[in-house]
PDB file of C-alpha atoms and ligand atoms in Angstrom:
ATOM      1  CA  UNK A  78     -18.397  -2.129   8.009  1.00 60.00           C
ATOM      2  CA  UNK A  79     -14.840  -2.650   6.807  1.00 87.00           C
ATOM      3  CA  UNK A  80     -14.445  -3.582   3.167  1.00 96.00           C
ATOM      4  CA  UNK A  81     -12.643  -6.913   2.676  1.00 96.00           C
ATOM      5  CA  UNK A  82      -9.525  -6.363   0.538  1.00 98.00           C
ATOM      6  CA  UNK A  83      -9.077  -8.128  -2.782  1.00 98.00           C
ATOM      7  CA  UNK A  84      -5.950  -9.300  -4.518  1.00 98.00           C
ATOM      8  CA  UNK A  85      -6.807 -10.237  -8.102  1.00 98.00           C
ATOM      9  CA  UNK A  86      -4.396 -11.584 -10.684  1.00 98.00           C
ATOM     10  CA  UNK A  87      -5.161 -10.837 -14.328  1.00 98.00           C
ATOM     11  CA  UNK A  88      -3.152 -13.349 -16.301  1.00 98.00           C
ATOM     12  CA  UNK A  89      -4.071 -11.761 -19.629  1.00 98.00           C
ATOM     13  CA  UNK A  90      -2.994 -13.891 -22.645  1.00 98.00           C
ATOM     14  CA  UNK A  91      -0.437 -15.938 -20.721  1.00 98.00           C
ATOM     15  CA  UNK A  92      -0.030 -19.527 -19.499  1.00 98.00           C
ATOM     16  CA  UNK A  93      -0.605 -22.726 -21.416  1.00 98.00           C
ATOM     17  CA  UNK A  94      -1.648 -25.950 -19.698  1.00 97.00           C
ATOM     18  CA  UNK A  95       1.729 -26.680 -18.103  1.00 98.00           C
ATOM     19  CA  UNK A  96       2.234 -23.059 -16.947  1.00 98.00           C
ATOM     20  CA  UNK A  97      -1.292 -22.947 -15.530  1.00 98.00           C
ATOM     21  CA  UNK A  98      -0.653 -26.046 -13.453  1.00 98.00           C
ATOM     22  CA  UNK A  99       2.676 -24.729 -12.189  1.00 98.00           C
ATOM     23  CA  UNK A 100       1.256 -21.323 -11.252  1.00 98.00           C
ATOM     24  CA  UNK A 101      -1.950 -22.607  -9.632  1.00 98.00           C
ATOM     25  CA  UNK A 102      -0.031 -25.276  -7.700  1.00 97.00           C
ATOM     26  CA  UNK A 103       2.405 -22.603  -6.491  1.00 97.00           C
ATOM     27  CA  UNK A 104      -0.396 -20.266  -5.410  1.00 97.00           C
ATOM     28  CA  UNK A 105      -2.234 -23.109  -3.677  1.00 97.00           C
ATOM     29  CA  UNK A 106       0.879 -24.065  -1.729  1.00 97.00           C
ATOM     30  CA  UNK A 107       1.475 -20.420  -0.816  1.00 97.00           C
ATOM     31  CA  UNK A 108      -2.033 -19.748   0.425  1.00 97.00           C
ATOM     32  CA  UNK A 109      -2.076 -23.048   2.400  1.00 95.00           C
ATOM     33  CA  UNK A 110       0.638 -21.449   4.582  1.00 95.00           C
ATOM     34  CA  UNK A 111      -1.484 -18.344   5.301  1.00 96.00           C
ATOM     35  CA  UNK A 112      -4.035 -17.669   7.988  1.00 95.00           C
ATOM     36  CA  UNK A 113      -7.407 -17.724   6.228  1.00 92.00           C
ATOM     37  CA  UNK A 114      -8.960 -15.336   8.797  1.00 93.00           C
ATOM     38  CA  UNK A 115      -6.518 -12.602   7.802  1.00 95.00           C
ATOM     39  CA  UNK A 116      -6.412 -13.180   4.053  1.00 97.00           C
ATOM     40  CA  UNK A 117      -7.802 -10.843   1.443  1.00 97.00           C
ATOM     41  CA  UNK A 118     -10.213 -12.278  -1.103  1.00 97.00           C
ATOM     42  CA  UNK A 119      -7.838 -13.888  -3.630  1.00 98.00           C
ATOM     43  CA  UNK A 120      -8.964 -14.031  -7.258  1.00 98.00           C
ATOM     44  CA  UNK A 121      -7.185 -15.417 -10.293  1.00 98.00           C
ATOM     45  CA  UNK A 122      -8.290 -14.630 -13.852  1.00 98.00           C
ATOM     46  CA  UNK A 123      -6.807 -17.175 -16.259  1.00 98.00           C
ATOM     47  CA  UNK A 124      -7.574 -17.134 -19.965  1.00 98.00           C
ATOM     48  CA  UNK A 125     -10.650 -19.075 -21.110  1.00 97.00           C
ATOM     49  CA  UNK A 126      -8.543 -22.058 -22.181  1.00 97.00           C
ATOM     50  CA  UNK A 127      -7.161 -22.427 -18.645  1.00 97.00           C
ATOM     51  CA  UNK A 128     -10.422 -21.915 -16.740  1.00 97.00           C
ATOM     52  CA  UNK A 129     -11.457 -25.556 -16.573  1.00 96.00           C
ATOM     53  CA  UNK A 130      -8.006 -26.641 -15.397  1.00 97.00           C
ATOM     54  CA  UNK A 131      -7.766 -23.849 -12.839  1.00 97.00           C
ATOM     55  CA  UNK A 132     -11.279 -24.674 -11.601  1.00 97.00           C
ATOM     56  CA  UNK A 133     -10.349 -28.326 -11.282  1.00 96.00           C
ATOM     57  CA  UNK A 134      -7.137 -27.544  -9.396  1.00 96.00           C
ATOM     58  CA  UNK A 135      -8.755 -25.152  -6.882  1.00 96.00           C
ATOM     59  CA  UNK A 136     -12.036 -26.972  -6.402  1.00 91.00           C
ATOM     60  CA  UNK A 137     -11.185 -27.898  -2.784  1.00 87.00           C
ATOM     61  CA  UNK A 138      -9.412 -24.595  -2.008  1.00 87.00           C
ATOM     62  CA  UNK A 139     -11.932 -22.081  -0.708  1.00 87.00           C
ATOM     63  CA  UNK A 140      -9.259 -19.368  -0.393  1.00 93.00           C
ATOM     64  CA  UNK A 141      -9.019 -18.849  -4.145  1.00 97.00           C
ATOM     65  CA  UNK A 142     -11.838 -17.605  -6.419  1.00 97.00           C
ATOM     66  CA  UNK A 143     -11.956 -17.624 -10.172  1.00 98.00           C
ATOM     67  CA  UNK A 144     -12.557 -14.712 -12.534  1.00 98.00           C
ATOM     68  CA  UNK A 145     -12.934 -14.597 -16.302  1.00 98.00           C
ATOM     69  CA  UNK A 146     -11.158 -11.895 -18.266  1.00 98.00           C
ATOM     70  CA  UNK A 147     -14.159 -11.211 -20.464  1.00 98.00           C
ATOM     71  CA  UNK A 148     -17.680 -12.341 -21.328  1.00 98.00           C
ATOM     72  CA  UNK A 149     -20.222 -11.740 -24.030  1.00 98.00           C
ATOM     73  CA  UNK A 150     -23.483 -10.387 -22.530  1.00 98.00           C
ATOM     74  CA  UNK A 151     -25.727 -12.348 -24.912  1.00 98.00           C
ATOM     75  CA  UNK A 152     -27.067 -15.698 -23.656  1.00 97.00           C
ATOM     76  CA  UNK A 153     -26.084 -17.734 -26.709  1.00 97.00           C
ATOM     77  CA  UNK A 154     -26.033 -17.658 -30.499  1.00 97.00           C
ATOM     78  CA  UNK A 155     -24.051 -16.567 -33.500  1.00 98.00           C
ATOM     79  CA  UNK A 156     -21.143 -14.756 -31.781  1.00 98.00           C
ATOM     80  CA  UNK A 157     -18.087 -16.531 -33.160  1.00 98.00           C
ATOM     81  CA  UNK A 158     -15.201 -16.584 -30.737  1.00 96.00           C
ATOM     82  CA  UNK A 159     -17.222 -15.366 -27.781  1.00 97.00           C
ATOM     83  CA  UNK A 160     -17.999 -16.982 -24.410  1.00 97.00           C
ATOM     84  CA  UNK A 161     -21.290 -16.710 -22.493  1.00 98.00           C
ATOM     85  CA  UNK A 162     -22.039 -16.417 -18.800  1.00 98.00           C
ATOM     86  CA  UNK A 163     -23.710 -19.818 -18.827  1.00 97.00           C
ATOM     87  CA  UNK A 164     -20.422 -21.307 -20.008  1.00 97.00           C
ATOM     88  CA  UNK A 165     -18.515 -19.520 -17.248  1.00 97.00           C
ATOM     89  CA  UNK A 166     -20.927 -20.840 -14.636  1.00 95.00           C
ATOM     90  CA  UNK A 167     -19.738 -24.400 -15.466  1.00 93.00           C
ATOM     91  CA  UNK A 168     -16.335 -23.424 -14.097  1.00 92.00           C
ATOM     92  CA  UNK A 169     -17.790 -21.775 -10.970  1.00 93.00           C
ATOM     93  CA  UNK A 170     -16.459 -18.428 -12.120  1.00 97.00           C
ATOM     94  CA  UNK A 171     -17.482 -15.792  -9.582  1.00 97.00           C
ATOM     95  CA  UNK A 172     -16.066 -12.583 -11.074  1.00 98.00           C
ATOM     96  CA  UNK A 173     -15.667 -11.176 -14.550  1.00 98.00           C
ATOM     97  CA  UNK A 174     -13.230  -8.401 -15.505  1.00 98.00           C
ATOM     98  CA  UNK A 175     -14.874  -5.911 -17.832  1.00 98.00           C
ATOM     99  CA  UNK A 176     -13.874  -2.580 -19.314  1.00 98.00           C
ATOM    100  CA  UNK A 177     -10.137  -3.307 -19.166  1.00 98.00           C
ATOM    101  CA  UNK A 178      -8.303  -0.617 -21.139  1.00 97.00           C
ATOM    102  CA  UNK A 179      -6.767  -3.282 -23.375  1.00 97.00           C
ATOM    103  CA  UNK A 180     -10.259  -4.326 -24.443  1.00 97.00           C
ATOM    104  CA  UNK A 181     -11.462  -0.755 -24.735  1.00 97.00           C
ATOM    105  CA  UNK A 182      -8.470   0.261 -26.848  1.00 96.00           C
ATOM    106  CA  UNK A 183      -7.631  -2.850 -28.891  1.00 97.00           C
ATOM    107  CA  UNK A 184     -11.136  -4.265 -29.293  1.00 97.00           C
ATOM    108  CA  UNK A 185     -13.052  -0.985 -29.419  1.00 96.00           C
ATOM    109  CA  UNK A 186     -15.331  -1.857 -26.536  1.00 97.00           C
ATOM    110  CA  UNK A 187     -17.690   1.020 -25.751  1.00 98.00           C
ATOM    111  CA  UNK A 188     -19.068   2.184 -22.386  1.00 98.00           C
ATOM    112  CA  UNK A 189     -22.480   0.945 -23.525  1.00 98.00           C
ATOM    113  CA  UNK A 190     -21.192  -2.563 -24.255  1.00 98.00           C
ATOM    114  CA  UNK A 191     -19.420  -2.594 -20.863  1.00 98.00           C
ATOM    115  CA  UNK A 192     -22.707  -1.584 -19.214  1.00 98.00           C
ATOM    116  CA  UNK A 193     -24.508  -4.440 -21.020  1.00 98.00           C
ATOM    117  CA  UNK A 194     -21.878  -6.854 -19.745  1.00 98.00           C
ATOM    118  CA  UNK A 195     -22.173  -5.521 -16.159  1.00 98.00           C
ATOM    119  CA  UNK A 196     -25.943  -5.975 -16.208  1.00 98.00           C
ATOM    120  CA  UNK A 197     -25.752  -9.510 -17.655  1.00 98.00           C
ATOM    121  CA  UNK A 198     -23.071 -10.556 -15.135  1.00 98.00           C
ATOM    122  CA  UNK A 199     -25.097  -9.278 -12.180  1.00 98.00           C
ATOM    123  CA  UNK A 200     -28.304 -10.826 -13.487  1.00 98.00           C
ATOM    124  CA  UNK A 201     -26.557 -14.232 -13.335  1.00 97.00           C
ATOM    125  CA  UNK A 202     -25.370 -13.588  -9.783  1.00 97.00           C
ATOM    126  CA  UNK A 203     -21.714 -13.066 -10.709  1.00 98.00           C
ATOM    127  CA  UNK A 204     -19.654 -10.005  -9.819  1.00 98.00           C
ATOM    128  CA  UNK A 205     -18.206  -7.599 -12.378  1.00 98.00           C
ATOM    129  CA  UNK A 206     -14.787  -6.076 -11.828  1.00 98.00           C
ATOM    130  CA  UNK A 207     -15.330  -2.873 -13.756  1.00 98.00           C
ATOM    131  CA  UNK A 208     -12.083  -1.244 -14.943  1.00 98.00           C
ATOM    132  CA  UNK A 209     -11.677   2.439 -15.593  1.00 98.00           C
ATOM    133  CA  UNK A 210      -8.649   4.620 -16.205  1.00 98.00           C
ATOM    134  CA  UNK A 211      -7.260   7.613 -17.979  1.00 97.00           C
ATOM    135  CA  UNK A 212      -4.590   7.930 -20.653  1.00 97.00           C
ATOM    136  CA  UNK A 213      -1.448   9.979 -20.026  1.00 96.00           C
ATOM    137  CA  UNK A 214      -2.798  12.682 -22.314  1.00 97.00           C
ATOM    138  CA  UNK A 215      -5.989  12.919 -20.244  1.00 97.00           C
ATOM    139  CA  UNK A 216      -4.011  13.119 -17.035  1.00 96.00           C
ATOM    140  CA  UNK A 217      -1.748  15.822 -18.405  1.00 96.00           C
ATOM    141  CA  UNK A 218      -4.782  17.726 -19.712  1.00 97.00           C
ATOM    142  CA  UNK A 219      -6.272  17.665 -16.191  1.00 97.00           C
ATOM    143  CA  UNK A 220      -9.413  15.756 -17.204  1.00 98.00           C
ATOM    144  CA  UNK A 221      -8.789  12.522 -15.270  1.00 98.00           C
ATOM    145  CA  UNK A 222     -11.575  12.927 -12.745  1.00 98.00           C
ATOM    146  CA  UNK A 223     -14.260  13.834 -15.254  1.00 98.00           C
ATOM    147  CA  UNK A 224     -13.165  11.025 -17.583  1.00 98.00           C
ATOM    148  CA  UNK A 225     -13.417   8.502 -14.758  1.00 98.00           C
ATOM    149  CA  UNK A 226     -16.778   9.921 -13.666  1.00 98.00           C
ATOM    150  CA  UNK A 227     -18.067   9.451 -17.191  1.00 98.00           C
ATOM    151  CA  UNK A 228     -16.770   5.871 -17.471  1.00 98.00           C
ATOM    152  CA  UNK A 229     -18.242   4.880 -14.096  1.00 98.00           C
ATOM    153  CA  UNK A 230     -21.584   6.628 -14.643  1.00 98.00           C
ATOM    154  CA  UNK A 231     -22.005   4.853 -18.005  1.00 98.00           C
ATOM    155  CA  UNK A 232     -20.857   1.464 -16.715  1.00 98.00           C
ATOM    156  CA  UNK A 233     -23.368   1.599 -13.839  1.00 98.00           C
ATOM    157  CA  UNK A 234     -26.288   2.969 -15.840  1.00 98.00           C
ATOM    158  CA  UNK A 235     -29.528   1.219 -14.858  1.00 98.00           C
ATOM    159  CA  UNK A 236     -27.888  -0.968 -12.164  1.00 98.00           C
ATOM    160  CA  UNK A 237     -29.519  -1.059  -8.738  1.00 98.00           C
ATOM    161  CA  UNK A 238     -27.776   0.097  -5.565  1.00 98.00           C
ATOM    162  CA  UNK A 239     -27.807  -3.437  -4.128  1.00 98.00           C
ATOM    163  CA  UNK A 240     -26.019  -4.723  -7.244  1.00 98.00           C
ATOM    164  CA  UNK A 241     -23.532  -1.856  -7.206  1.00 98.00           C
ATOM    165  CA  UNK A 242     -22.645  -2.625  -3.579  1.00 97.00           C
ATOM    166  CA  UNK A 243     -21.604  -6.131  -4.613  1.00 96.00           C
ATOM    167  CA  UNK A 244     -19.613  -4.951  -7.593  1.00 98.00           C
ATOM    168  CA  UNK A 245     -15.926  -4.140  -7.745  1.00 98.00           C
ATOM    169  CA  UNK A 246     -14.321  -1.191  -9.537  1.00 98.00           C
ATOM    170  CA  UNK A 247     -10.640  -1.240 -10.569  1.00 98.00           C
ATOM    171  CA  UNK A 248      -8.972   2.130 -11.130  1.00 98.00           C
ATOM    172  CA  UNK A 249      -6.199   1.435 -13.622  1.00 98.00           C
ATOM    173  CA  UNK A 250      -4.434   4.475 -15.072  1.00 98.00           C
ATOM    174  CA  UNK A 251      -3.508   3.318 -18.566  1.00 97.00           C
ATOM    175  CA  UNK A 252      -0.045   4.906 -18.408  1.00 96.00           C
ATOM    176  CA  UNK A 253       0.723   2.710 -15.348  1.00 96.00           C
ATOM    177  CA  UNK A 254      -0.345  -0.610 -16.836  1.00 95.00           C
ATOM    178  CA  UNK A 255       2.580  -2.852 -17.713  1.00 93.00           C
ATOM    179  CA  UNK A 256       4.982   0.091 -17.639  1.00 94.00           C
ATOM    180  CA  UNK A 257       6.617  -0.589 -14.283  1.00 91.00           C
ATOM    181  CA  UNK A 258       5.589   2.966 -13.312  1.00 90.00           C
ATOM    182  CA  UNK A 259       2.917   2.719 -10.626  1.00 92.00           C
ATOM    183  CA  UNK A 260       0.707   5.713  -9.853  1.00 93.00           C
ATOM    184  CA  UNK A 261       1.846   7.506  -6.708  1.00 95.00           C
ATOM    185  CA  UNK A 262      -0.108   5.963  -3.807  1.00 97.00           C
ATOM    186  CA  UNK A 263      -1.373   9.271  -2.484  1.00 97.00           C
ATOM    187  CA  UNK A 264      -2.655  10.214  -5.936  1.00 97.00           C
ATOM    188  CA  UNK A 265      -4.188   6.754  -6.494  1.00 98.00           C
ATOM    189  CA  UNK A 266      -5.935   7.156  -3.136  1.00 98.00           C
ATOM    190  CA  UNK A 267      -7.212  10.607  -4.091  1.00 98.00           C
ATOM    191  CA  UNK A 268      -8.476   9.405  -7.477  1.00 98.00           C
ATOM    192  CA  UNK A 269     -10.215   6.398  -5.989  1.00 98.00           C
ATOM    193  CA  UNK A 270     -11.786   8.757  -3.455  1.00 98.00           C
ATOM    194  CA  UNK A 271     -13.149  10.753  -6.394  1.00 98.00           C
ATOM    195  CA  UNK A 272     -14.592   7.569  -7.933  1.00 98.00           C
ATOM    196  CA  UNK A 273     -16.254   6.806  -4.609  1.00 98.00           C
ATOM    197  CA  UNK A 274     -17.775  10.305  -4.613  1.00 98.00           C
ATOM    198  CA  UNK A 275     -19.232   9.575  -8.076  1.00 98.00           C
ATOM    199  CA  UNK A 276     -20.853   6.419  -6.697  1.00 98.00           C
ATOM    200  CA  UNK A 277     -22.152   8.393  -3.705  1.00 98.00           C
ATOM    201  CA  UNK A 278     -23.697  11.001  -6.022  1.00 98.00           C
ATOM    202  CA  UNK A 279     -25.299   8.364  -8.230  1.00 98.00           C
ATOM    203  CA  UNK A 280     -26.531   6.215  -5.347  1.00 98.00           C
ATOM    204  CA  UNK A 281     -25.758   7.094  -1.708  1.00 98.00           C
ATOM    205  CA  UNK A 282     -22.845   7.404   0.692  1.00 97.00           C
ATOM    206  CA  UNK A 283     -23.788   4.022   2.080  1.00 97.00           C
ATOM    207  CA  UNK A 284     -23.429   2.372  -1.352  1.00 98.00           C
ATOM    208  CA  UNK A 285     -20.163   4.219  -1.965  1.00 98.00           C
ATOM    209  CA  UNK A 286     -18.838   3.015   1.404  1.00 97.00           C
ATOM    210  CA  UNK A 287     -19.620  -0.580   0.483  1.00 97.00           C
ATOM    211  CA  UNK A 288     -18.299  -0.925  -3.080  1.00 98.00           C
ATOM    212  CA  UNK A 289     -14.715  -2.167  -3.261  1.00 98.00           C
ATOM    213  CA  UNK A 290     -12.387  -0.151  -5.450  1.00 98.00           C
ATOM    214  CA  UNK A 291      -9.022  -1.575  -6.397  1.00 98.00           C
ATOM    215  CA  UNK A 292      -5.917   0.015  -7.799  1.00 98.00           C
ATOM    216  CA  UNK A 293      -4.178  -1.543 -10.815  1.00 98.00           C
ATOM    217  CA  UNK A 294      -1.094  -0.514 -12.724  1.00 97.00           C
ATOM    218  CA  UNK A 295       2.371  -1.999 -12.118  1.00 95.00           C
ATOM    219  CA  UNK A 296       1.510  -3.157  -8.610  1.00 97.00           C
ATOM    220  CA  UNK A 297       4.479  -5.128  -7.259  1.00 97.00           C
ATOM    221  CA  UNK A 298       5.459  -6.762  -3.979  1.00 97.00           C
ATOM    222  CA  UNK A 299       7.565  -3.647  -3.317  1.00 96.00           C
ATOM    223  CA  UNK A 300       4.578  -1.282  -3.717  1.00 96.00           C
ATOM    224  CA  UNK A 301       1.657  -3.233  -2.276  1.00 97.00           C
ATOM    225  CA  UNK A 302       2.094  -2.410   1.416  1.00 97.00           C
ATOM    226  CA  UNK A 303       2.108   1.326   0.820  1.00 97.00           C
ATOM    227  CA  UNK A 304      -0.831   1.023  -1.558  1.00 97.00           C
ATOM    228  CA  UNK A 305      -2.854  -1.052   0.882  1.00 97.00           C
ATOM    229  CA  UNK A 306      -2.159   1.514   3.631  1.00 97.00           C
ATOM    230  CA  UNK A 307      -4.254   4.045   1.705  1.00 97.00           C
ATOM    231  CA  UNK A 308      -7.804   4.183   3.116  1.00 97.00           C
ATOM    232  CA  UNK A 309      -9.574   4.335  -0.269  1.00 97.00           C
ATOM    233  CA  UNK A 310      -7.595   1.492  -1.891  1.00 98.00           C
ATOM    234  CA  UNK A 311      -9.354  -1.810  -1.270  1.00 98.00           C
ATOM    235  CA  UNK A 312      -6.840  -4.017  -3.058  1.00 98.00           C
ATOM    236  CA  UNK A 313      -5.089  -4.602  -6.335  1.00 98.00           C
ATOM    237  CA  UNK A 314      -5.768  -5.843  -9.830  1.00 98.00           C
ATOM    238  CA  UNK A 315      -2.425  -7.116 -10.915  1.00 98.00           C
ATOM    239  CA  UNK A 316      -1.081  -8.225 -14.265  1.00 98.00           C
ATOM    240  CA  UNK A 317       2.653  -8.909 -14.534  1.00 97.00           C
ATOM    241  CA  UNK A 318       3.332  -9.575 -10.860  1.00 97.00           C
ATOM    242  CA  UNK A 319       0.516 -12.151 -10.699  1.00 98.00           C
ATOM    243  CA  UNK A 320       2.269 -14.487 -13.153  1.00 98.00           C
ATOM    244  CA  UNK A 321       4.767 -15.921 -10.668  1.00 98.00           C
ATOM    245  CA  UNK A 322       3.464 -17.698  -7.588  1.00 98.00           C
ATOM    246  CA  UNK A 323       6.049 -16.231  -5.219  1.00 98.00           C
ATOM    247  CA  UNK A 324       5.336 -12.631  -6.182  1.00 98.00           C
ATOM    248  CA  UNK A 325       1.549 -13.209  -6.118  1.00 98.00           C
ATOM    249  CA  UNK A 326       1.852 -14.669  -2.636  1.00 98.00           C
ATOM    250  CA  UNK A 327       3.923 -11.639  -1.561  1.00 98.00           C
ATOM    251  CA  UNK A 328       1.093  -9.428  -2.855  1.00 98.00           C
ATOM    252  CA  UNK A 329      -1.437 -11.406  -0.837  1.00 98.00           C
ATOM    253  CA  UNK A 330       0.730 -11.063   2.264  1.00 97.00           C
ATOM    254  CA  UNK A 331       1.039  -7.341   1.555  1.00 97.00           C
ATOM    255  CA  UNK A 332      -2.729  -7.106   1.881  1.00 97.00           C
ATOM    256  CA  UNK A 333      -2.906  -8.956   5.225  1.00 94.00           C
TER     257      UNK A 333
HETATM  258  C1  PEP B 495      -3.676  -4.953 -15.639  1.00 73.77           C
HETATM  259  O1  PEP B 495      -3.574  -5.131 -16.811  1.00 73.77           O
HETATM  260  O2  PEP B 495      -4.787  -5.101 -15.096  1.00 73.77           O
HETATM  261  C2  PEP B 495      -2.478  -4.532 -14.895  1.00 73.77           C
HETATM  262  C3  PEP B 495      -2.660  -3.757 -13.862  1.00 73.77           C
HETATM  263  O3  PEP B 495      -1.253  -4.944 -15.383  1.00 73.77           O
HETATM  264  P1  PEP B 495       0.170  -4.685 -14.670  1.00 73.77           P
HETATM  265  O4  PEP B 495       0.036  -5.068 -13.227  1.00 73.77           O
HETATM  266  O5  PEP B 495       1.112  -5.591 -15.421  1.00 73.77           O
HETATM  267  O6  PEP B 495       0.502  -3.246 -14.832  1.00 73.77           O
END
């Protein structure tokens, strides 16, 4: 069974109320011109403060799904500044990005915490987009594949095959994020193939064939077609190029 491609925009800490409206309106207009039967799954991940507005704007647009950029795995309580899954459910959030390198590096999130988040997300019936990726030092030291295997094995610890099949992994080499320097498509394809082998070893080939694995790291309208032509790459997780409606629409078209 073919895996349905995904184009996901990670807005990061961008877009106030006015910018959210402009961007969502632009994306909605763009997707209204596209053939739904050929479209990838389109996901936008606004910041928490824009989720309600984005939800309200897209409520009648089935071609766009909502993701959160983070969640706290605990159900409720004394976690100042955090947001729970129950809160996200109010906005019909379907996906949650976890394990992004910015959270791992700047907010010291551990593999164990990411695993707790993945389990909590799946228990609520939402889908985690589990990010993994190596630093430039790790790549140059030749330890990329083992580093990714470790991140994925720990993130999926204790998760059933049926939940893994629904999940999404995003391979995002840290040196390619926000740098304008995308990973070579052939190498991104090879690396994602290695991640799929890890899933096959942990579960089965069938599970590995079902899970969708995205590439992220300076994806642009000029790179997407070549990236999507790679058999292992099931789509893109996109930061910078998702912040303008016209470039996000070009990315969607590049995945059609
Ligand atoms: C990201 O942060 O998920 C990302 C891939 O960013 P960019 O596309 O800007 O490199």
